Short mmCIF file of C-alpha atoms and ligand atoms in Angstrom, two decimals:
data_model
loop_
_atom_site.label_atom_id
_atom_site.label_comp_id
_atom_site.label_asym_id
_atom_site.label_seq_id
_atom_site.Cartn_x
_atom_site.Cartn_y
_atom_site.Cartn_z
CA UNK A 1 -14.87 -19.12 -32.02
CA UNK A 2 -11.24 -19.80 -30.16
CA UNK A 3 -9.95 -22.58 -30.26
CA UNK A 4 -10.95 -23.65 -26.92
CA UNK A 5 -14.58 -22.81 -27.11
CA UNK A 6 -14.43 -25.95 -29.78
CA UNK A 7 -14.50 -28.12 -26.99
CA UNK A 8 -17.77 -26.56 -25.66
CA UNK A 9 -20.70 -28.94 -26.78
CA UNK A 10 -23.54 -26.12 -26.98
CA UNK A 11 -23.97 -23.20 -24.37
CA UNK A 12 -26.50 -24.43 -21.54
CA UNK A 13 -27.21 -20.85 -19.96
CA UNK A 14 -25.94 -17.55 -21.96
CA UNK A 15 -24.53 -14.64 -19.74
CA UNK A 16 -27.76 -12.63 -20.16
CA UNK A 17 -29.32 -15.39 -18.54
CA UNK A 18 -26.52 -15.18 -15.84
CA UNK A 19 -26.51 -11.73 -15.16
CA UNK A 20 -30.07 -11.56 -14.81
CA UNK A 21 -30.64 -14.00 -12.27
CA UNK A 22 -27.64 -13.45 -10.18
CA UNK A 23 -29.72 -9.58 -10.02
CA UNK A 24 -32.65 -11.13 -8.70
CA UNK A 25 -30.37 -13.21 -5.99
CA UNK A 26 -29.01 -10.24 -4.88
CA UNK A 27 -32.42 -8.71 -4.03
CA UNK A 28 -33.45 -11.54 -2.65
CA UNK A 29 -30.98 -12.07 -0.07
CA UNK A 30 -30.71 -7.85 0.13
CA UNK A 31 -34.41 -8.53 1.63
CA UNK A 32 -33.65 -11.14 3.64
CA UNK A 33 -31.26 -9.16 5.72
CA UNK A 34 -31.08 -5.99 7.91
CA UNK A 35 -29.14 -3.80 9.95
CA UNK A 36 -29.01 -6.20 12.68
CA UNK A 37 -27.07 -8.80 10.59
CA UNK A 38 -23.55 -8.90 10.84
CA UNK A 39 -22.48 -10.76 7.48
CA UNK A 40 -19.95 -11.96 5.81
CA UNK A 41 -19.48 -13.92 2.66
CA UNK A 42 -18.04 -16.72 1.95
CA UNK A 43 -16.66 -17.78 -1.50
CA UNK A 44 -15.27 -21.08 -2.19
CA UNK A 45 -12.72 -20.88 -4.33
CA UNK A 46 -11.87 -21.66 -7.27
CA UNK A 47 -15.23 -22.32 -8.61
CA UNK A 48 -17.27 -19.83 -7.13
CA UNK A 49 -14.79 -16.80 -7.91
CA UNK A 50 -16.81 -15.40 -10.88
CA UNK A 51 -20.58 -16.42 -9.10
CA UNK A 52 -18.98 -14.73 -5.55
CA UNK A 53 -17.58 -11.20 -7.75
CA UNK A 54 -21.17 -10.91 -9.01
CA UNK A 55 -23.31 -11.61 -6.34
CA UNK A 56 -21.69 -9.57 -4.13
CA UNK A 57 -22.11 -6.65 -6.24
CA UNK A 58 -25.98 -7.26 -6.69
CA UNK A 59 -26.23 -7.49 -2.74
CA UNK A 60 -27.14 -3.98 -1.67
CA UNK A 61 -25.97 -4.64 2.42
CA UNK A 62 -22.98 -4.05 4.41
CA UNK A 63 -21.02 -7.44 4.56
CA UNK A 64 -17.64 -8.54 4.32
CA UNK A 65 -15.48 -10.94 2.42
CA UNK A 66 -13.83 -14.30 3.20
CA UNK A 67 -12.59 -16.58 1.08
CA UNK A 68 -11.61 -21.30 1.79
CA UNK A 69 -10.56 -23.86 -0.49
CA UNK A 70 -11.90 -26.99 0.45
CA UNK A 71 -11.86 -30.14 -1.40
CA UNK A 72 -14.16 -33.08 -0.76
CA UNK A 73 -13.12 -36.84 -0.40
CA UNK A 74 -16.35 -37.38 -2.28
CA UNK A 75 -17.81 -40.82 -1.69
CA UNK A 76 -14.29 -42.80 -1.02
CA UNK A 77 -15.11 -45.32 1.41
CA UNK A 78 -12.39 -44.32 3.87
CA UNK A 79 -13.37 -40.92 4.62
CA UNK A 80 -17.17 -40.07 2.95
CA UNK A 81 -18.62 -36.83 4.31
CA UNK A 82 -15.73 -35.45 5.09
CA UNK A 83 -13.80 -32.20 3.35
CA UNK A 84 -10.27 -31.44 3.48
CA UNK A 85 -9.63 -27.21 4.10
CA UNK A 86 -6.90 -26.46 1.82
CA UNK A 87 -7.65 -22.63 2.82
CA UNK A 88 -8.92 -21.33 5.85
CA UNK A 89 -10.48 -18.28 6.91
CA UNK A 90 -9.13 -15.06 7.63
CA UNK A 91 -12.22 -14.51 10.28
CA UNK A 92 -13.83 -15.80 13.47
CA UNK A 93 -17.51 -16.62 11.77
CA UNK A 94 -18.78 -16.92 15.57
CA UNK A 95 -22.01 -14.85 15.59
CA UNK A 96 -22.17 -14.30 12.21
CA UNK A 97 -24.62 -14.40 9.48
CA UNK A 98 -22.64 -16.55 6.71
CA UNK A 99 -23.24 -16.71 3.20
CA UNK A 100 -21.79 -19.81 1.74
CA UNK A 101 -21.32 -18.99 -2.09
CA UNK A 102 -20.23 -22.29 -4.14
CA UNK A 103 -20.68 -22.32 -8.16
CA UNK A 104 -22.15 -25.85 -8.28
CA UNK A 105 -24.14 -28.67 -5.62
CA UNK A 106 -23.11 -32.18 -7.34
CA UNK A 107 -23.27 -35.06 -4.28
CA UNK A 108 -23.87 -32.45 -1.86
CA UNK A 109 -21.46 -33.85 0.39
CA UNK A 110 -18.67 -30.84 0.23
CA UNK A 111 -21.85 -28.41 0.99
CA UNK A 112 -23.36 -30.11 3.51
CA UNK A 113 -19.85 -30.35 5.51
CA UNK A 114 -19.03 -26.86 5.38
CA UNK A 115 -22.48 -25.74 6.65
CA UNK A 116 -22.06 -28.29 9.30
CA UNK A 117 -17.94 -27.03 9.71
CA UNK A 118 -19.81 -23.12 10.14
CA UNK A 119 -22.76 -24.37 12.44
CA UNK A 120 -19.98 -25.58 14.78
CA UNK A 121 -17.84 -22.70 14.86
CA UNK A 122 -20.91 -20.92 16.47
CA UNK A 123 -22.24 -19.06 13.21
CA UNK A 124 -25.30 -16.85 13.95
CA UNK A 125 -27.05 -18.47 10.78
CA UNK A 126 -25.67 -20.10 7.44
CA UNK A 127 -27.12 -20.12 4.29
CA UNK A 128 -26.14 -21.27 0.92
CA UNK A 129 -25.89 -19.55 -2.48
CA UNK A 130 -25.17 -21.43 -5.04
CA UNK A 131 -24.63 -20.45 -8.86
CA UNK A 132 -25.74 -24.28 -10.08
CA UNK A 133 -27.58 -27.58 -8.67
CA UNK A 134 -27.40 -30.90 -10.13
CA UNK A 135 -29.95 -32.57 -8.41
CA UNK A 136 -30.18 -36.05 -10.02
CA UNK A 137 -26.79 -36.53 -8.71
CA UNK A 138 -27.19 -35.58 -5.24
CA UNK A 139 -26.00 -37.85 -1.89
CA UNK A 140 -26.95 -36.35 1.17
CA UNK A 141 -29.76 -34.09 2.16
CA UNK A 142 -28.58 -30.36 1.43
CA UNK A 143 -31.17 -27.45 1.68
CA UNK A 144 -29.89 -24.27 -1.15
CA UNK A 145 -31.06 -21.43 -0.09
CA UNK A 146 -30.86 -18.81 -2.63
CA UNK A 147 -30.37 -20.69 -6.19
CA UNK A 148 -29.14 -19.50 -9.67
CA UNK A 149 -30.34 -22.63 -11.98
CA UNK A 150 -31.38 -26.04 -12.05
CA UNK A 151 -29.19 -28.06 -14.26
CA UNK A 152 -29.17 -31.55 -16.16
CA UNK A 153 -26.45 -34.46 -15.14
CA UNK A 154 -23.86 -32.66 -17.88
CA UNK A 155 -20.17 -31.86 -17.10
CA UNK A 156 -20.55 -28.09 -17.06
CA UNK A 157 -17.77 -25.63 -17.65
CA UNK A 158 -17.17 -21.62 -17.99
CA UNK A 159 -18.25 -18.91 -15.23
CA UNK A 160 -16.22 -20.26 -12.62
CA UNK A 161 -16.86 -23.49 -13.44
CA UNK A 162 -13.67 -26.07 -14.71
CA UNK A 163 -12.64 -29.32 -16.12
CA UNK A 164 -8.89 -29.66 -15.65
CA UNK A 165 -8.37 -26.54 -14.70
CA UNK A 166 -9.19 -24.83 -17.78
CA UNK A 167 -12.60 -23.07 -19.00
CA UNK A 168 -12.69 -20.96 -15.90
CA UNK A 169 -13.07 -17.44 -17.56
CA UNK A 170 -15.73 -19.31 -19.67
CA UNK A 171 -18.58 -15.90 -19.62
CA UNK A 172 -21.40 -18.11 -20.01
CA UNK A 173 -22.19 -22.27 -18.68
CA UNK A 174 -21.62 -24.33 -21.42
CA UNK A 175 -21.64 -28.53 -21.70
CA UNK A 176 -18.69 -29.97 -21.97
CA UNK A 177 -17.92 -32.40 -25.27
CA UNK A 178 -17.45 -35.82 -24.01
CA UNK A 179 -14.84 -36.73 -26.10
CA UNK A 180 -12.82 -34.25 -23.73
CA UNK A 181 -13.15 -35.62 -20.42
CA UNK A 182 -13.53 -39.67 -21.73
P1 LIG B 201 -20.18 -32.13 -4.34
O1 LIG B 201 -21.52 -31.44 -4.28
O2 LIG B 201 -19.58 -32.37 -3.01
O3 LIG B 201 -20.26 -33.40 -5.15
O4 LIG B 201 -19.11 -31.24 -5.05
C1 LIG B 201 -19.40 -30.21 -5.90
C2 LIG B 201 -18.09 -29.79 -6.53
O5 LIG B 201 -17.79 -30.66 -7.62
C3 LIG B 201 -18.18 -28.39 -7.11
O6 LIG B 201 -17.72 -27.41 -6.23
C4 LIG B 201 -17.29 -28.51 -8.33
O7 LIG B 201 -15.97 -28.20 -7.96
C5 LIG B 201 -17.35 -29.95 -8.73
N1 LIG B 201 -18.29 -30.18 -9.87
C6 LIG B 201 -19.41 -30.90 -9.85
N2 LIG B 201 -20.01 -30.93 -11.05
C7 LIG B 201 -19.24 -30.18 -11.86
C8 LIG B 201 -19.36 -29.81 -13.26
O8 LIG B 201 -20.28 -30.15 -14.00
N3 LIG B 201 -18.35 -29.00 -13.73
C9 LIG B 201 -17.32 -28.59 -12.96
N4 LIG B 201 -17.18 -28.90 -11.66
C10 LIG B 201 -18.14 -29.69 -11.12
MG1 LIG B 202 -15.84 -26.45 -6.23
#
């Protein structure tokens, strides 16, 4: 063990576990499309980086790539439900079929703006892939449509997923030890 796995409680989901399902995701929304679809993907970066590069890869239809940074305001009184785009698009998502691929739902609130954010630009449809879903915590009303795992109210790091930055390139979801983030 590195030195920085020490600060990894116990591993919640092992990258077995992660490769596996992100294969059956991949069919799944490989089904749910056809030739008629004109898709694109949509990463939201950082977190989903590592989710996006393997999903994408397990999706067996034409599509192509975008990439935003967005960062929420959370649940601060002055602006709740609203995100801030650090990073836009490249593309017009008018008449498109998006694919909204985030690592984790927490609140919901940063999920639930960006559909709304896609819906407005005149997106064909929207769905949402995401890697992890914290439901105990959630704020608003947010509908995943293609979901890795179910999680417990832990601070997760590793496979995307970071506290401070670090633990990114993480392969597997492990808990954070408290004593790190206290
Ligand atoms: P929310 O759903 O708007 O609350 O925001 C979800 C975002 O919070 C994710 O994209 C992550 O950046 C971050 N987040 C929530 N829970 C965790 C966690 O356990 N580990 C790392 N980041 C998290
Ligand atoms: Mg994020």
């Amino acid at each position: 063990m590195n030195d920085f796995e020490k600060d990894v409680e116990r591993i919640l989901i092992t990258e077995e576990e992660i490769r596996a399902r992100v294969q059956e995701i991949g069919n799944v929304i490989s089904k749910d499309y056809n030739e008629d679809n004109d898709v694109v993907a949509i990463g939201i970066l950082k977190g989903a980086s590592i989710f996006f590069a393997d999903l994408v890869r397990a999706i067996k239809i034409p599509l192509i790539f975008d990439f935003m940074i967005v960062s929420s305001y959370g649940d601060s009184s002055i602006s709740s439900g609203e995100v801030d785009i650090k990073k836009e698009l490249e593309f017009d998502v008018h008449g498109k079929d998006v694919i909204l691929i985030e690592d984790i739902i927490d609140t919901g609130i940063t999920m639930s703006c960006v559909r709304k954010i896609m819906a407005g630009r005149g997106a064909n449809s929207v769905k949402l892939a995401a890697f992890l879903d914290k439901p105990t915590r959630r704020k608003v009303d947010l509908h995943i449509d293609y979901l890795g795992f179910t999680t417990p109210d832990e601070f997760l790091v590793g496979y995307g997923l970071d506290y401070a930055e670090k633990y990114r390139n993480l392969p597997y979801v492990g808990i954070l030890k408290r004593e790190i983030y206290e």
